[in-house]
PDB file of C-alpha atoms in Angstrom:
ATOM      1  CA  MET O   1       2.650  24.443   6.773  1.00  0.00           C
ATOM      2  CA  ALA O   2      -0.195  22.475   8.350  1.00  0.00           C
ATOM      3  CA  ASN O   3       0.461  19.080   9.868  1.00  0.00           C
ATOM      4  CA  ARG O   4       0.490  16.618   7.000  1.00  0.00           C
ATOM      5  CA  LYS O   5      -0.752  13.092   7.462  1.00  0.00           C
ATOM      6  CA  LYS O   6       1.617  10.268   6.802  1.00  0.00           C
ATOM      7  CA  CYS O   7       0.454   8.083   3.946  1.00  0.00           C
ATOM      8  CA  LEU O   8       0.877   4.384   3.192  1.00  0.00           C
ATOM      9  CA  VAL O   9       1.462   3.743  -0.516  1.00  0.00           C
ATOM     10  CA  ASP O  10      -0.274   0.683  -1.951  1.00  0.00           C
ATOM     11  CA  THR O  11       1.370  -1.648  -4.427  1.00  0.00           C
ATOM     12  CA  SER O  12      -1.052  -0.558  -7.181  1.00  0.00           C
ATOM     13  CA  VAL O  13       0.400   2.965  -7.194  1.00  0.00           C
ATOM     14  CA  LEU O  14       3.995   1.755  -7.376  1.00  0.00           C
ATOM     15  CA  ILE O  15       3.215  -0.676 -10.197  1.00  0.00           C
ATOM     16  CA  ALA O  16       1.638   2.208 -12.113  1.00  0.00           C
ATOM     17  CA  LEU O  17       4.721   4.328 -11.425  1.00  0.00           C
ATOM     18  CA  PHE O  18       6.994   1.600 -12.843  1.00  0.00           C
ATOM     19  CA  ARG O  19       4.790   1.598 -15.930  1.00  0.00           C
ATOM     20  CA  LYS O  20       5.403   5.359 -16.338  1.00  0.00           C
ATOM     21  CA  ASN O  21       1.816   6.273 -15.411  1.00  0.00           C
ATOM     22  CA  ASN O  22       1.489  10.059 -15.044  1.00  0.00           C
ATOM     23  CA  ASP O  23      -1.260   9.781 -12.405  1.00  0.00           C
ATOM     24  CA  ALA O  24       1.042   7.679 -10.221  1.00  0.00           C
ATOM     25  CA  LYS O  25       3.900  10.140 -10.658  1.00  0.00           C
ATOM     26  CA  PHE O  26       1.591  13.048  -9.771  1.00  0.00           C
ATOM     27  CA  ALA O  27       0.186  11.213  -6.741  1.00  0.00           C
ATOM     28  CA  LEU O  28       3.618  10.396  -5.376  1.00  0.00           C
ATOM     29  CA  ASP O  29       5.031  13.834  -6.179  1.00  0.00           C
ATOM     30  CA  THR O  30       2.297  15.391  -4.024  1.00  0.00           C
ATOM     31  CA  LEU O  31       3.622  13.517  -1.007  1.00  0.00           C
ATOM     32  CA  ILE O  32       6.919  14.699   0.384  1.00  0.00           C
ATOM     33  CA  ALA O  33       9.379  11.925   1.157  1.00  0.00           C
ATOM     34  CA  ASN O  34       8.781  12.100   4.916  1.00  0.00           C
ATOM     35  CA  ASP O  35       5.051  11.535   4.405  1.00  0.00           C
ATOM     36  CA  ALA O  36       5.168   8.442   2.161  1.00  0.00           C
ATOM     37  CA  TYR O  37       5.660   4.942   3.503  1.00  0.00           C
ATOM     38  CA  ILE O  38       5.463   1.410   2.198  1.00  0.00           C
ATOM     39  CA  CYS O  39       5.132  -1.765   4.198  1.00  0.00           C
ATOM     40  CA  ASP O  40       7.286  -4.857   3.890  1.00  0.00           C
ATOM     41  CA  ILE O  41       4.439  -6.656   2.100  1.00  0.00           C
ATOM     42  CA  THR O  42       4.406  -4.027  -0.655  1.00  0.00           C
ATOM     43  CA  PHE O  43       8.200  -4.202  -0.896  1.00  0.00           C
ATOM     44  CA  MET O  44       8.013  -7.970  -1.412  1.00  0.00           C
ATOM     45  CA  GLU O  45       5.090  -7.724  -3.862  1.00  0.00           C
ATOM     46  CA  ILE O  46       7.047  -5.296  -6.039  1.00  0.00           C
ATOM     47  CA  LEU O  47      10.208  -7.393  -5.996  1.00  0.00           C
ATOM     48  CA  SER O  48       8.272 -10.571  -6.789  1.00  0.00           C
ATOM     49  CA  GLY O  49       7.097  -8.912 -10.014  1.00  0.00           C
ATOM     50  CA  CYS O  50      10.609  -8.116 -11.265  1.00  0.00           C
ATOM     51  CA  SER O  51      11.552 -10.296 -14.212  1.00  0.00           C
ATOM     52  CA  ASN O  52      15.297  -9.663 -14.196  1.00  0.00           C
ATOM     53  CA  VAL O  53      18.184  -8.329 -12.100  1.00  0.00           C
ATOM     54  CA  GLU O  54      18.104  -4.869 -13.692  1.00  0.00           C
ATOM     55  CA  LYS O  55      14.406  -4.400 -12.902  1.00  0.00           C
ATOM     56  CA  ARG O  56      14.960  -5.657  -9.365  1.00  0.00           C
ATOM     57  CA  GLU O  57      17.824  -3.217  -8.762  1.00  0.00           C
ATOM     58  CA  TYR O  58      15.759  -0.360 -10.214  1.00  0.00           C
ATOM     59  CA  ALA O  59      12.846  -1.299  -7.952  1.00  0.00           C
ATOM     60  CA  VAL O  60      15.010  -1.545  -4.828  1.00  0.00           C
ATOM     61  CA  ASN O  61      16.520   1.890  -5.510  1.00  0.00           C
ATOM     62  CA  LEU O  62      13.098   3.413  -6.070  1.00  0.00           C
ATOM     63  CA  LEU O  63      11.598   1.780  -2.957  1.00  0.00           C
ATOM     64  CA  GLU O  64      14.402   3.029  -0.712  1.00  0.00           C
ATOM     65  CA  VAL O  65      12.958   6.551  -1.054  1.00  0.00           C
ATOM     66  CA  TYR O  66      10.000   5.574   1.118  1.00  0.00           C
ATOM     67  CA  GLY O  67       9.893   4.869   4.819  1.00  0.00           C
ATOM     68  CA  LEU O  68       9.614   1.124   5.417  1.00  0.00           C
ATOM     69  CA  LEU O  69       7.173  -0.280   7.968  1.00  0.00           C
ATOM     70  CA  LYS O  70       7.693  -3.854   9.175  1.00  0.00           C
ATOM     71  CA  ASN O  71       5.160  -6.377  10.315  1.00  0.00           C
ATOM     72  CA  SER O  72       4.520  -6.897  14.015  1.00  0.00           C
ATOM     73  CA  GLU O  73       2.382  -9.071  16.248  1.00  0.00           C
ATOM     74  CA  LYS O  74      -0.237  -6.294  16.527  1.00  0.00           C
ATOM     75  CA  ILE O  75      -0.438  -5.906  12.748  1.00  0.00           C
ATOM     76  CA  SER O  76      -0.774  -9.681  12.367  1.00  0.00           C
ATOM     77  CA  ASP O  77      -3.626  -9.658  14.889  1.00  0.00           C
ATOM     78  CA  ILE O  78      -5.423  -6.881  12.983  1.00  0.00           C
ATOM     79  CA  SER O  79      -4.943  -8.673   9.661  1.00  0.00           C
ATOM     80  CA  MET O  80      -6.375 -11.911  11.073  1.00  0.00           C
ATOM     81  CA  GLN O  81      -9.432 -10.024  12.361  1.00  0.00           C
ATOM     82  CA  LEU O  82      -9.881  -8.352   8.969  1.00  0.00           C
ATOM     83  CA  MET O  83      -9.623 -11.686   7.179  1.00  0.00           C
ATOM     84  CA  LYS O  84     -12.192 -13.251   9.533  1.00  0.00           C
ATOM     85  CA  ARG O  85     -14.579 -10.387   8.763  1.00  0.00           C
ATOM     86  CA  HIS O  86     -14.000  -9.980   5.039  1.00  0.00           C
ATOM     87  CA  CYS O  87     -12.907 -13.306   3.551  1.00  0.00           C
ATOM     88  CA  ILE O  88     -16.336 -14.154   2.161  1.00  0.00           C
ATOM     89  CA  GLN O  89     -16.188 -16.140  -1.039  1.00  0.00           C
ATOM     90  CA  ARG O  90     -17.698 -14.494  -4.083  1.00  0.00           C
ATOM     91  CA  THR O  91     -17.402 -16.368  -7.382  1.00  0.00           C
ATOM     92  CA  GLY O  92     -14.560 -18.387  -5.941  1.00  0.00           C
ATOM     93  CA  GLN O  93     -12.416 -15.369  -4.999  1.00  0.00           C
ATOM     94  CA  PRO O  94     -12.089 -13.871  -1.531  1.00  0.00           C
ATOM     95  CA  ILE O  95     -13.313 -10.310  -1.246  1.00  0.00           C
ATOM     96  CA  LEU O  96     -10.180  -9.429   0.707  1.00  0.00           C
ATOM     97  CA  ARG O  97      -6.978 -10.889  -0.704  1.00  0.00           C
ATOM     98  CA  LEU O  98      -4.083 -11.739   1.587  1.00  0.00           C
ATOM     99  CA  ALA O  99      -1.687  -8.962   0.542  1.00  0.00           C
ATOM    100  CA  ASP O 100      -4.465  -6.352   0.618  1.00  0.00           C
ATOM    101  CA  CYS O 101      -5.492  -7.579   4.055  1.00  0.00           C
ATOM    102  CA  LEU O 102      -1.967  -7.078   5.382  1.00  0.00           C
ATOM    103  CA  ILE O 103      -1.606  -3.650   3.760  1.00  0.00           C
ATOM    104  CA  ALA O 104      -4.957  -2.626   5.249  1.00  0.00           C
ATOM    105  CA  ALA O 105      -3.800  -3.803   8.676  1.00  0.00           C
ATOM    106  CA  PHE O 106      -0.716  -1.589   8.425  1.00  0.00           C
ATOM    107  CA  ALA O 107      -2.864   1.430   7.532  1.00  0.00           C
ATOM    108  CA  VAL O 108      -5.311   0.757  10.364  1.00  0.00           C
ATOM    109  CA  TYR O 109      -2.617   0.100  12.971  1.00  0.00           C
ATOM    110  CA  HIS O 110      -0.526   3.159  12.072  1.00  0.00           C
ATOM    111  CA  LYS O 111      -3.634   5.331  11.506  1.00  0.00           C
ATOM    112  CA  MET O 112      -2.336   6.299   8.073  1.00  0.00           C
ATOM    113  CA  GLU O 113      -4.220   7.262   4.955  1.00  0.00           C
ATOM    114  CA  LEU O 114      -3.845   4.745   2.135  1.00  0.00           C
ATOM    115  CA  LEU O 115      -2.825   5.908  -1.338  1.00  0.00           C
ATOM    116  CA  THR O 116      -4.239   3.319  -3.724  1.00  0.00           C
ATOM    117  CA  PHE O 117      -5.528   3.071  -7.278  1.00  0.00           C
ATOM    118  CA  ASN O 118      -7.736   0.139  -6.207  1.00  0.00           C
ATOM    119  CA  LYS O 119     -10.114   1.856  -3.817  1.00  0.00           C
ATOM    120  CA  LYS O 120     -12.661  -0.962  -4.190  1.00  0.00           C
ATOM    121  CA  ASP O 121     -10.183  -3.374  -2.599  1.00  0.00           C
ATOM    122  CA  PHE O 122     -10.167  -1.368   0.644  1.00  0.00           C
ATOM    123  CA  ASP O 123     -13.134   0.975   0.983  1.00  0.00           C
ATOM    124  CA  PHE O 124     -15.344  -1.574   2.769  1.00  0.00           C
ATOM    125  CA  ILE O 125     -12.846  -1.951   5.644  1.00  0.00           C
ATOM    126  CA  LYS O 126     -13.672  -0.060   8.810  1.00  0.00           C
ATOM    127  CA  GLY O 127     -10.812   2.208   9.822  1.00  0.00           C
ATOM    128  CA  ILE O 128      -9.366   2.636   6.322  1.00  0.00           C
ATOM    129  CA  HIS O 129      -9.042   6.210   5.081  1.00  0.00           C
ATOM    130  CA  ILE O 130      -8.267   6.517   1.388  1.00  0.00           C
ATOM    131  CA  HIS O 131      -5.915   9.379   0.499  1.00  0.00           C
ATOM    132  CA  GLN O 132      -7.762  11.880  -1.677  1.00  0.00           C
ATOM    133  CA  LEU O 133      -5.786  13.428  -4.520  1.00  0.00           C
ATOM    134  CA  SER O 134      -6.483  16.908  -5.749  1.00  0.00           C
ATOM    135  CA  LYS O 135      -5.148  18.062  -9.101  1.00  0.00           C
TER     136      LYS O 135
END
């Protein structure tokens, strides 16, 4: 088998998976466990959306399947540079939101493709490579 690229999974894909979205299940099934990672920001975003203990426990069990990447000084530096470059106000909302900025920094730092359902949130960032799905 050819060398497979490791892939960072964005929160949007995991939210879709929790909502029983078939595209999310297909996308994640195409990545073998050793190739799929989440970052601590995504972990916290998912848990913050859980409305009860049962959903939180389900989410934690599901998230443990993925490799977990933790923030570092280098990733913080990259995220601050990205925010300086891309936090231009448009109709009162920043183009690059805080969580997306941090997730992008992880992908750039680790040179990983990003699996996301919100390509528009990332495709303007230099160094981001969006994971392409083929059905």
